[in-house]
Amino acid sequence: MAESQLLCMEDGLMPPAVPESRPQFYYSEQHRVALERLITDGDGAFKSLLKDENSQDFLSAREIKTITSSFVKYKSEEDNGGASAGQDKRGDAGSLRSTYWPQMSDTEVPPLDIGWPSSGLFKGVTRVAVHTHPPKENSPHIKEVARKLIQESCKVVAIVMDLLTDLQILRDLFEVSKRGVPVYIVLDEQGAPHFLDMCSRLKVGERELKNVRTRTVKGIGLNLSVGRIPGNVHSKYMLIDGDKVMFGTYSFSWSSSRMDRNMITVMSGQVVDFYDNDFRELYAISDKLDLFKEFNITKPQTGTVSRAAGPKRPEAATSRFQVNLGDVKVPAHKYHNPKYLLALGQIPGPTEPLQDFLNKMEPPDPGQQDLENPTEELENITPAASPPEKKESKKLKILTLSTKKGKKGKKDEKSDEVIEENTANPSDEASKHTLTRDETQDSLKKKKKSRFMSFFRRS
């Protein structure tokens, strides 16, 4: 047995019974037993069982009629024409229902292959508009609102409906699909035959069905030991371009728009994401309804467009040092690294052989180099003398301090010494730097040439 079945058999794991007076009440084992009695023995046995257990009759006459008419029995091996050899082997191992518990579905999830707008982005403030049938004063009727939304769509139209038989709405959907707008339709399984009937009256063809995807979905239903009671889909909404949604009680049928009282709500904003996720969940669990197969129409071919074949390049060797490639010319920049040009202060120009490049290469102008790299010039040349005015001011300060401490009689002598020292300083500073400009340029050229040659020897 499966692990989940074994856990259910253990004590203390079953949830406690919830009384009917509480809002959380949803499931009752007495109701399930009474439903099985209704299906197997009829309405009389169903009511007598409820009377014996002092329970109230929880089904109306309409619900009883619907359940008994729609009940579906499980298919047995006798209905399939007898047991085969493979089924005999399965019977020896045990029932398939007690052993087959897959962790993942064995069927592929249907893709939204003709396009779907991106979701998750902020869609702005939620806005609401309510329409009724019959319409209120100065407001359109609900069919006009639905048709305008379909005709103004440009990205996608996604519909979940129990019944879709209105000819005008169907014609609008097929016209939109011919414009290239994807149209997705999820219908109730019981309403699918009526939808196909109305489409056949419109005489749809390949052009109308190219951008339309139709699928059917069932209700939740109720599984019993003797069979299954199917459910219906009562969700009725339409997504437009991923940013608007129309929902309410209106079914897309002629009688619903003319004779029934209905109300619809058109909303835009962040609340649309909820309907976006709900539609994709329903689409994932739905069954395919192939309109091309139903109307015997050949599907259009949607193959990928292949590129035109271009001229083949001649086969070249994989070695980076091979030059002889026939008619193919290898550019000169393949023989040297461009980063050396940046290191030497040259701008890469048109490609040329390496030997011509080396012959043309010359060391940069020393005057220009001095402007570009002032730090090298400061290292090679002795530091320049500071202006004499600053030194004079320093010596004057020192001498004035000494004069304040000394006697008043020596004031004139020290002032004379200051004048003599000031007159001697300019000649001393000028004598330290007697090198001419030509000698400094010659020394710079020699140093640059030696650096240039040593750089290419390393490379």
Tab-separated table of C-alpha atoms in Angstrom:
chain	number	residue	atom	x	y	z
A	1	MET	CA	0.000	0.000	0.000
A	2	ALA	CA	1.016	3.591	-0.475
A	3	GLU	CA	2.437	5.580	2.395
A	4	SER	CA	-0.529	7.965	2.369
A	5	GLN	CA	-2.922	5.039	2.720
A	6	LEU	CA	-0.951	3.628	5.638
A	7	LEU	CA	-0.983	6.986	7.408
A	8	CYS	CA	-4.766	7.172	7.143
A	9	MET	CA	-5.077	3.844	8.933
A	10	GLU	CA	-3.164	5.015	11.989
A	11	ASP	CA	-5.028	6.289	15.032
A	12	GLY	CA	-5.201	9.978	15.822
A	13	LEU	CA	-4.526	11.195	12.287
A	14	MET	CA	-8.119	11.575	11.131
A	15	PRO	CA	-9.400	15.133	11.576
A	16	PRO	CA	-12.066	15.631	14.240
A	17	ALA	CA	-15.673	15.889	13.137
A	18	VAL	CA	-16.879	19.468	12.628
A	19	PRO	CA	-20.498	20.182	13.616
A	20	GLU	CA	-22.846	21.647	11.025
A	21	SER	CA	-23.301	24.801	13.084
A	22	ARG	CA	-19.696	25.905	12.490
A	23	PRO	CA	-18.658	27.729	9.287
A	24	GLN	CA	-15.785	25.266	8.781
A	25	PHE	CA	-18.241	22.414	8.172
A	26	TYR	CA	-17.683	20.978	4.663
A	27	TYR	CA	-17.631	17.167	4.573
A	28	SER	CA	-19.832	14.607	6.290
A	29	GLU	CA	-19.436	10.846	6.098
A	30	GLN	CA	-23.195	10.437	6.598
A	31	HIS	CA	-23.808	12.460	3.439
A	32	ARG	CA	-21.464	10.257	1.417
A	33	VAL	CA	-23.224	7.055	2.589
A	34	ALA	CA	-26.621	8.573	1.791
A	35	LEU	CA	-25.475	9.512	-1.747
A	36	GLU	CA	-24.344	5.951	-2.435
A	37	ARG	CA	-27.739	4.682	-1.230
A	38	LEU	CA	-29.455	7.171	-3.551
A	39	ILE	CA	-27.494	5.966	-6.575
A	40	THR	CA	-27.756	2.240	-5.913
A	41	ASP	CA	-31.291	1.903	-4.417
A	42	GLY	CA	-33.139	5.059	-5.444
A	43	ASP	CA	-34.817	8.062	-3.833
A	44	GLY	CA	-36.969	6.019	-1.391
A	45	ALA	CA	-34.001	4.202	0.161
A	46	PHE	CA	-32.137	7.537	0.388
A	47	LYS	CA	-34.898	9.201	2.438
A	48	SER	CA	-35.475	6.179	4.677
A	49	LEU	CA	-31.769	6.079	5.561
A	50	LEU	CA	-31.819	9.748	6.537
A	51	LYS	CA	-34.919	9.147	8.664
A	52	ASP	CA	-33.313	6.228	10.492
A	53	GLU	CA	-30.217	8.297	11.316
A	54	ASN	CA	-32.261	11.358	12.352
A	55	SER	CA	-30.609	13.468	9.614
A	56	GLN	CA	-32.176	16.166	7.517
A	57	ASP	CA	-32.719	15.812	3.790
A	58	PHE	CA	-29.873	17.927	2.354
A	59	LEU	CA	-30.746	17.554	-1.371
A	60	SER	CA	-33.468	19.344	-3.300
A	61	ALA	CA	-35.582	17.613	-5.908
A	62	ARG	CA	-33.623	19.332	-8.718
A	63	GLU	CA	-30.285	18.214	-7.268
A	64	ILE	CA	-31.523	14.638	-6.918
A	65	LYS	CA	-32.578	14.608	-10.557
A	66	THR	CA	-29.252	16.066	-11.711
A	67	ILE	CA	-27.152	13.617	-9.656
A	68	THR	CA	-29.034	10.508	-10.754
A	69	SER	CA	-28.945	11.547	-14.420
A	70	SER	CA	-25.267	12.513	-14.541
A	71	PHE	CA	-23.784	9.691	-12.431
A	72	VAL	CA	-21.007	7.753	-14.177
A	73	LYS	CA	-19.959	4.220	-13.198
A	74	TYR	CA	-16.353	3.138	-13.145
A	75	LYS	CA	-15.272	1.042	-16.100
A	76	SER	CA	-14.671	-2.601	-15.223
A	77	GLU	CA	-12.625	-5.243	-17.051
A	78	GLU	CA	-15.792	-6.931	-18.314
A	79	ASP	CA	-16.892	-3.706	-20.008
A	80	ASN	CA	-13.536	-3.566	-21.825
A	81	GLY	CA	-14.035	-6.999	-23.395
A	82	GLY	CA	-12.412	-9.304	-20.891
A	83	ALA	CA	-9.073	-9.505	-19.198
A	84	SER	CA	-5.956	-9.598	-21.334
A	85	ALA	CA	-2.645	-11.261	-20.587
A	86	GLY	CA	-1.189	-8.039	-19.259
A	87	GLN	CA	-4.219	-7.489	-17.041
A	88	ASP	CA	-3.861	-11.005	-15.617
A	89	LYS	CA	-0.326	-10.185	-14.551
A	90	ARG	CA	-1.554	-6.972	-12.973
A	91	GLY	CA	-4.246	-8.892	-11.065
A	92	ASP	CA	-1.616	-11.197	-9.602
A	93	ALA	CA	0.338	-8.215	-8.260
A	94	GLY	CA	-2.757	-6.500	-6.869
A	95	SER	CA	-5.064	-3.650	-7.838
A	96	LEU	CA	-3.655	-0.803	-9.908
A	97	ARG	CA	-5.415	1.819	-7.771
A	98	SER	CA	-3.523	0.772	-4.653
A	99	THR	CA	-0.070	0.762	-6.244
A	100	TYR	CA	-0.058	3.580	-8.791
A	101	TRP	CA	0.746	6.790	-6.905
A	102	PRO	CA	3.003	8.894	-9.172
A	103	GLN	CA	4.826	11.880	-7.754
A	104	MET	CA	4.555	13.743	-11.069
A	105	SER	CA	1.924	13.744	-13.788
A	106	ASP	CA	2.525	11.384	-16.701
A	107	THR	CA	0.957	13.849	-19.163
A	108	GLU	CA	2.581	16.994	-20.504
A	109	VAL	CA	1.317	20.396	-19.471
A	110	PRO	CA	-0.253	22.123	-22.509
A	111	PRO	CA	1.777	25.197	-23.486
A	112	LEU	CA	0.412	28.619	-24.318
A	113	ASP	CA	2.097	28.244	-27.681
A	114	ILE	CA	0.635	31.192	-29.588
A	115	GLY	CA	1.666	33.845	-27.075
A	116	TRP	CA	0.900	35.150	-23.612
A	117	PRO	CA	1.681	38.597	-22.154
A	118	SER	CA	4.205	38.792	-19.343
A	119	SER	CA	2.736	38.987	-15.857
A	120	GLY	CA	4.077	40.010	-12.447
A	121	LEU	CA	4.536	43.679	-13.292
A	122	PHE	CA	2.699	46.405	-11.453
A	123	LYS	CA	-0.498	47.196	-13.355
A	124	GLY	CA	-1.500	50.324	-11.527
A	125	VAL	CA	-4.454	51.181	-9.334
A	126	THR	CA	-7.467	48.868	-9.460
A	127	ARG	CA	-10.417	50.385	-11.328
A	128	VAL	CA	-13.914	48.890	-11.338
A	129	ALA	CA	-16.927	49.347	-13.621
A	130	VAL	CA	-20.207	47.460	-13.062
A	131	HIS	CA	-22.813	46.777	-15.768
A	132	THR	CA	-26.176	45.040	-15.480
A	133	HIS	CA	-28.887	43.594	-17.690
A	134	PRO	CA	-31.290	45.233	-18.072
A	135	PRO	CA	-28.911	48.221	-18.263
A	136	LYS	CA	-29.128	51.199	-15.956
A	137	GLU	CA	-29.628	54.745	-17.182
A	138	ASN	CA	-27.051	55.968	-19.718
A	139	SER	CA	-25.053	52.715	-19.598
A	140	PRO	CA	-24.485	50.113	-22.344
A	141	HIS	CA	-25.873	46.609	-22.187
A	142	ILE	CA	-23.557	43.797	-21.170
A	143	LYS	CA	-23.195	42.284	-24.646
A	144	GLU	CA	-21.961	45.604	-26.026
A	145	VAL	CA	-19.351	45.823	-23.251
A	146	ALA	CA	-18.090	42.305	-23.989
A	147	ARG	CA	-17.870	42.871	-27.760
A	148	LYS	CA	-15.992	46.166	-27.359
A	149	LEU	CA	-13.396	44.508	-25.134
A	150	ILE	CA	-12.869	41.735	-27.700
A	151	GLN	CA	-12.628	44.075	-30.695
A	152	GLU	CA	-10.182	46.423	-28.944
A	153	SER	CA	-7.820	43.632	-27.820
A	154	CYS	CA	-4.296	43.575	-29.244
A	155	LYS	CA	-2.292	41.059	-27.140
A	156	VAL	CA	-4.450	38.137	-26.014
A	157	VAL	CA	-8.050	37.086	-25.323
A	158	ALA	CA	-8.585	34.311	-22.750
A	159	ILE	CA	-12.109	33.072	-21.961
A	160	VAL	CA	-13.404	30.675	-19.306
A	161	MET	CA	-17.101	30.003	-19.924
A	162	ASP	CA	-19.751	27.397	-19.288
A	163	LEU	CA	-21.581	28.103	-22.561
A	164	LEU	CA	-20.281	29.962	-25.630
A	165	THR	CA	-22.902	29.988	-28.381
A	166	ASP	CA	-23.501	33.647	-29.254
A	167	LEU	CA	-22.865	34.056	-33.008
A	168	GLN	CA	-21.840	37.732	-32.812
A	169	ILE	CA	-19.305	37.103	-30.064
A	170	LEU	CA	-17.941	34.060	-31.907
A	171	ARG	CA	-17.559	36.095	-35.073
A	172	ASP	CA	-15.693	38.806	-33.161
A	173	LEU	CA	-13.317	36.217	-31.696
A	174	PHE	CA	-12.480	34.768	-35.107
A	175	GLU	CA	-11.976	38.237	-36.594
A	176	VAL	CA	-9.555	39.075	-33.802
A	177	SER	CA	-7.676	35.819	-34.373
A	178	LYS	CA	-7.253	36.688	-38.051
A	179	ARG	CA	-5.492	39.887	-36.946
A	180	GLY	CA	-2.899	37.733	-35.152
A	181	VAL	CA	-4.232	38.086	-31.595
A	182	PRO	CA	-4.036	34.777	-29.646
A	183	VAL	CA	-7.439	33.490	-28.500
A	184	TYR	CA	-7.637	30.860	-25.724
A	185	ILE	CA	-10.997	29.304	-24.816
A	186	VAL	CA	-11.624	26.964	-21.878
A	187	LEU	CA	-15.156	25.538	-21.896
A	188	ASP	CA	-17.178	23.324	-19.648
A	189	GLU	CA	-17.140	19.771	-20.963
A	190	GLN	CA	-20.921	19.666	-21.235
A	191	GLY	CA	-21.014	22.941	-23.199
A	192	ALA	CA	-18.397	21.899	-25.792
A	193	PRO	CA	-20.865	20.177	-28.207
A	194	HIS	CA	-23.007	23.318	-28.400
A	195	PHE	CA	-19.898	25.426	-29.103
A	196	LEU	CA	-18.896	23.128	-31.983
A	197	ASP	CA	-22.408	23.307	-33.404
A	198	MET	CA	-22.366	27.116	-33.553
A	199	CYS	CA	-18.846	27.178	-35.054
A	200	SER	CA	-19.979	24.861	-37.855
A	201	ARG	CA	-22.760	27.317	-38.693
A	202	LEU	CA	-20.175	30.065	-39.156
A	203	LYS	CA	-18.231	27.793	-41.576
A	204	VAL	CA	-14.870	28.504	-39.985
A	205	GLY	CA	-11.726	27.653	-41.900
A	206	GLU	CA	-7.983	27.416	-41.494
A	207	ARG	CA	-7.497	31.184	-41.317
A	208	GLU	CA	-9.976	31.592	-38.458
A	209	LEU	CA	-8.646	28.667	-36.405
A	210	LYS	CA	-4.926	29.367	-36.807
A	211	ASN	CA	-4.650	31.515	-33.658
A	212	VAL	CA	-7.399	29.843	-31.615
A	213	ARG	CA	-6.811	27.204	-28.920
A	214	THR	CA	-9.847	25.501	-27.383
A	215	ARG	CA	-9.875	23.114	-24.438
A	216	THR	CA	-12.454	21.585	-22.095
A	217	VAL	CA	-12.404	21.202	-18.337
A	218	LYS	CA	-14.550	19.301	-15.847
A	219	GLY	CA	-15.869	20.257	-12.468
A	220	ILE	CA	-14.389	18.871	-9.266
A	221	GLY	CA	-17.060	16.206	-8.914
A	222	LEU	CA	-17.395	13.658	-6.138
A	223	ASN	CA	-15.810	10.211	-6.215
A	224	LEU	CA	-17.749	7.367	-4.587
A	225	SER	CA	-17.052	3.673	-4.226
A	226	VAL	CA	-19.496	2.767	-7.026
A	227	GLY	CA	-18.822	5.608	-9.430
A	228	ARG	CA	-18.341	9.317	-9.860
A	229	ILE	CA	-20.697	12.295	-9.788
A	230	PRO	CA	-19.308	14.884	-12.234
A	231	GLY	CA	-19.382	18.595	-11.586
A	232	ASN	CA	-19.735	21.632	-13.809
A	233	VAL	CA	-17.729	24.777	-14.493
A	234	HIS	CA	-19.542	27.925	-13.432
A	235	SER	CA	-16.592	30.303	-13.701
A	236	LYS	CA	-17.357	33.005	-16.254
A	237	TYR	CA	-14.645	35.528	-16.990
A	238	MET	CA	-12.619	36.932	-19.866
A	239	LEU	CA	-9.034	38.266	-19.767
A	240	ILE	CA	-8.098	41.027	-22.211
A	241	ASP	CA	-4.403	41.780	-22.966
A	242	GLY	CA	-3.375	40.691	-19.472
A	243	ASP	CA	-4.474	43.983	-17.862
A	244	LYS	CA	-8.299	43.820	-17.911
A	245	VAL	CA	-10.792	41.207	-16.756
A	246	MET	CA	-14.561	40.900	-17.151
A	247	PHE	CA	-16.397	38.505	-14.846
A	248	GLY	CA	-19.914	37.981	-13.571
A	249	THR	CA	-23.015	35.884	-14.200
A	250	TYR	CA	-23.225	36.541	-17.941
A	251	SER	CA	-22.815	33.496	-20.221
A	252	PHE	CA	-21.936	34.160	-23.848
A	253	SER	CA	-25.283	33.012	-25.241
A	254	TRP	CA	-28.208	34.762	-26.910
A	255	SER	CA	-30.741	33.893	-24.169
A	256	SER	CA	-28.423	35.078	-21.386
A	257	SER	CA	-27.983	38.510	-22.992
A	258	ARG	CA	-31.686	38.952	-23.813
A	259	MET	CA	-33.856	37.165	-21.239
A	260	ASP	CA	-31.816	36.636	-18.072
A	261	ARG	CA	-30.892	39.133	-15.389
A	262	ASN	CA	-27.125	39.354	-15.219
A	263	MET	CA	-24.367	41.496	-13.806
A	264	ILE	CA	-20.780	41.871	-14.973
A	265	THR	CA	-17.783	43.697	-13.494
A	266	VAL	CA	-14.873	45.059	-15.547
A	267	MET	CA	-11.699	45.501	-13.510
A	268	SER	CA	-8.170	46.639	-14.288
A	269	GLY	CA	-5.096	46.830	-12.110
A	270	GLN	CA	-3.175	44.466	-9.881
A	271	VAL	CA	-6.196	42.216	-9.225
A	272	VAL	CA	-5.906	40.912	-12.814
A	273	ASP	CA	-2.924	38.767	-11.761
A	274	PHE	CA	-5.269	36.525	-9.765
A	275	TYR	CA	-7.360	35.744	-12.851
A	276	ASP	CA	-4.182	35.331	-14.901
A	277	ASN	CA	-2.929	32.589	-12.564
A	278	ASP	CA	-6.348	30.954	-12.327
A	279	PHE	CA	-6.684	30.722	-16.104
A	280	ARG	CA	-3.277	29.106	-16.495
A	281	GLU	CA	-4.139	26.550	-13.815
A	282	LEU	CA	-7.395	25.649	-15.557
A	283	TYR	CA	-5.609	25.493	-18.901
A	284	ALA	CA	-3.012	23.112	-17.466
A	285	ILE	CA	-5.594	20.575	-16.197
A	286	SER	CA	-7.908	20.851	-19.229
A	287	ASP	CA	-8.394	18.420	-22.125
A	288	LYS	CA	-7.620	19.272	-25.723
A	289	LEU	CA	-10.439	20.060	-28.150
A	290	ASP	CA	-8.864	19.996	-31.625
A	291	LEU	CA	-10.977	22.202	-33.864
A	292	PHE	CA	-8.999	21.212	-36.975
A	293	LYS	CA	-9.860	17.587	-36.339
A	294	GLU	CA	-13.497	18.325	-35.505
A	295	PHE	CA	-14.069	20.214	-38.768
A	296	ASN	CA	-11.714	18.080	-40.935
A	297	ILE	CA	-9.351	20.953	-41.708
A	298	THR	CA	-5.668	20.415	-42.400
A	299	LYS	CA	-3.373	22.152	-39.948
A	300	PRO	CA	-1.091	24.871	-41.339
A	301	GLN	CA	2.593	24.059	-41.384
A	302	THR	CA	4.539	26.109	-38.852
A	303	GLY	CA	8.098	25.075	-39.717
A	304	THR	CA	11.070	27.257	-38.903
A	305	VAL	CA	12.525	29.403	-41.669
A	306	SER	CA	16.057	28.293	-42.546
A	307	ARG	CA	18.814	30.735	-43.416
A	308	ALA	CA	20.136	30.985	-46.941
A	309	ALA	CA	23.402	29.117	-47.420
A	310	GLY	CA	26.334	31.510	-47.765
A	311	PRO	CA	29.649	30.916	-49.550
A	312	LYS	CA	31.983	28.567	-47.751
A	313	ARG	CA	35.289	29.939	-46.484
A	314	PRO	CA	38.478	28.104	-47.487
A	315	GLU	CA	39.799	25.648	-44.979
A	316	ALA	CA	42.565	27.164	-42.877
A	317	ALA	CA	45.026	25.600	-40.504
A	318	THR	CA	44.318	25.793	-36.822
A	319	SER	CA	47.846	26.989	-36.006
A	320	ARG	CA	48.099	30.675	-35.170
A	321	PHE	CA	51.586	30.898	-36.770
A	322	GLN	CA	50.664	29.628	-40.259
A	323	VAL	CA	50.539	32.391	-42.885
A	324	ASN	CA	50.131	30.550	-46.201
A	325	LEU	CA	46.326	30.254	-46.534
A	326	GLY	CA	45.912	30.486	-50.296
A	327	ASP	CA	43.861	33.501	-51.310
A	328	VAL	CA	43.056	34.473	-47.744
A	329	LYS	CA	45.120	37.390	-46.462
A	330	VAL	CA	45.961	37.412	-42.798
A	331	PRO	CA	45.827	40.949	-41.390
A	332	ALA	CA	48.970	42.345	-39.855
A	333	HIS	CA	47.392	42.819	-36.436
A	334	LYS	CA	47.478	39.031	-36.007
A	335	TYR	CA	51.275	39.119	-35.631
A	336	HIS	CA	51.569	41.521	-32.720
A	337	ASN	CA	49.567	42.413	-29.679
A	338	PRO	CA	47.799	45.806	-29.832
A	339	LYS	CA	48.541	46.467	-26.177
A	340	TYR	CA	52.199	47.226	-27.113
A	341	LEU	CA	50.994	50.162	-29.192
A	342	LEU	CA	49.276	51.650	-26.170
A	343	ALA	CA	52.375	51.118	-24.031
A	344	LEU	CA	54.550	52.968	-26.560
A	345	GLY	CA	52.173	55.884	-26.838
A	346	GLN	CA	51.193	55.136	-30.466
A	347	ILE	CA	47.637	55.160	-31.823
A	348	PRO	CA	46.803	51.979	-33.788
A	349	GLY	CA	46.392	52.896	-37.423
A	350	PRO	CA	45.903	50.833	-40.588
A	351	THR	CA	47.280	47.324	-40.519
A	352	GLU	CA	50.779	46.781	-41.951
A	353	PRO	CA	53.570	44.173	-41.626
A	354	LEU	CA	55.394	44.058	-38.316
A	355	GLN	CA	58.831	44.781	-39.806
A	356	ASP	CA	57.590	48.006	-41.443
A	357	PHE	CA	55.974	48.948	-38.180
A	358	LEU	CA	59.258	48.494	-36.282
A	359	ASN	CA	61.201	50.480	-38.864
A	360	LYS	CA	58.807	53.381	-38.603
A	361	MET	CA	58.700	53.282	-34.847
A	362	GLU	CA	60.675	56.170	-33.317
A	363	PRO	CA	61.043	57.287	-29.744
A	364	PRO	CA	58.688	60.122	-28.814
A	365	ASP	CA	59.819	63.722	-28.707
A	366	PRO	CA	61.565	64.423	-25.403
A	367	GLY	CA	59.808	67.759	-25.060
A	368	GLN	CA	56.436	66.088	-25.538
A	369	GLN	CA	57.446	63.236	-23.247
A	370	ASP	CA	58.370	65.728	-20.584
A	371	LEU	CA	54.874	67.153	-20.758
A	372	GLU	CA	53.276	63.733	-20.601
A	373	ASN	CA	55.460	62.291	-17.811
A	374	PRO	CA	56.675	65.165	-15.607
A	375	THR	CA	57.665	62.777	-12.827
A	376	GLU	CA	60.518	61.220	-14.870
A	377	GLU	CA	61.977	64.637	-15.607
A	378	LEU	CA	61.972	65.520	-11.939
A	379	GLU	CA	63.822	62.289	-11.142
A	380	ASN	CA	66.540	62.832	-13.790
A	381	ILE	CA	67.133	66.519	-13.166
A	382	THR	CA	68.314	67.951	-9.875
A	383	PRO	CA	65.616	69.872	-8.049
A	384	ALA	CA	65.339	73.496	-9.086
A	385	ALA	CA	66.254	76.262	-6.701
A	386	SER	CA	63.488	77.884	-4.791
A	387	PRO	CA	62.941	81.588	-5.403
A	388	PRO	CA	65.401	83.796	-3.470
A	389	GLU	CA	62.670	85.895	-1.972
A	390	LYS	CA	61.547	83.083	0.311
A	391	LYS	CA	65.071	82.482	1.630
A	392	GLU	CA	65.562	86.162	2.185
A	393	SER	CA	62.409	86.281	4.227
A	394	LYS	CA	63.557	83.305	6.329
A	395	LYS	CA	66.965	84.840	7.016
A	396	LEU	CA	65.422	88.164	7.816
A	397	LYS	CA	63.190	86.532	10.382
A	398	ILE	CA	66.135	84.803	12.031
A	399	LEU	CA	68.201	87.947	12.091
A	400	THR	CA	65.406	90.080	13.451
A	401	LEU	CA	64.889	87.632	16.324
A	402	SER	CA	68.572	87.818	17.160
A	403	THR	CA	68.513	91.573	17.118
A	404	LYS	CA	65.664	91.652	19.621
A	405	LYS	CA	67.637	89.478	22.040
A	406	GLY	CA	70.901	91.412	21.484
A	407	LYS	CA	71.803	94.858	22.453
A	408	LYS	CA	70.567	97.966	20.811
A	409	GLY	CA	74.068	98.938	19.763
A	410	LYS	CA	74.541	95.890	17.489
A	411	LYS	CA	71.353	96.574	15.568
A	412	ASP	CA	73.054	98.498	12.765
A	413	GLU	CA	75.859	95.921	12.280
A	414	LYS	CA	73.421	92.939	11.861
A	415	SER	CA	71.304	94.886	9.423
A	416	ASP	CA	74.418	95.447	7.314
A	417	GLU	CA	75.161	91.679	7.392
A	418	VAL	CA	71.678	90.939	6.204
A	419	ILE	CA	72.105	93.215	3.212
A	420	GLU	CA	75.415	91.533	2.279
A	421	GLU	CA	73.950	88.016	2.529
A	422	ASN	CA	70.956	88.986	0.445
A	423	THR	CA	73.149	90.327	-2.312
A	424	ALA	CA	75.247	87.137	-2.323
A	425	ASN	CA	72.374	84.608	-2.515
A	426	PRO	CA	71.285	85.128	-6.174
A	427	SER	CA	74.768	84.542	-7.526
A	428	ASP	CA	75.161	81.317	-5.478
A	429	GLU	CA	71.823	79.888	-6.655
A	430	ALA	CA	72.563	80.701	-10.281
A	431	SER	CA	75.965	79.018	-10.060
A	432	LYS	CA	74.393	75.683	-9.015
A	433	HIS	CA	72.516	75.338	-12.303
A	434	THR	CA	74.918	76.272	-15.097
A	435	LEU	CA	73.992	73.330	-17.427
A	436	THR	CA	72.769	74.421	-20.807
A	437	ARG	CA	69.520	73.184	-22.388
A	438	ASP	CA	71.381	71.338	-25.184
A	439	GLU	CA	73.289	69.170	-22.724
A	440	THR	CA	70.094	68.143	-20.885
A	441	GLN	CA	68.372	67.224	-24.170
A	442	ASP	CA	71.308	65.051	-25.264
A	443	SER	CA	71.284	63.169	-21.971
A	444	LEU	CA	67.516	62.615	-22.196
A	445	LYS	CA	67.769	61.232	-25.741
A	446	LYS	CA	70.431	58.725	-24.707
A	447	LYS	CA	68.349	57.507	-21.795
A	448	LYS	CA	65.199	57.173	-23.926
A	449	LYS	CA	66.991	55.204	-26.642
A	450	SER	CA	68.436	52.763	-24.123
A	451	ARG	CA	64.995	52.234	-22.566
A	452	PHE	CA	63.367	51.814	-26.009
A	453	MET	CA	65.840	49.133	-27.137
A	454	SER	CA	65.664	47.223	-23.865
A	455	PHE	CA	61.826	47.213	-24.093
A	456	PHE	CA	61.812	45.556	-27.531
A	457	ARG	CA	64.452	43.031	-26.470
A	458	ARG	CA	62.191	41.927	-23.623
A	459	SER	CA	59.130	41.711	-25.890
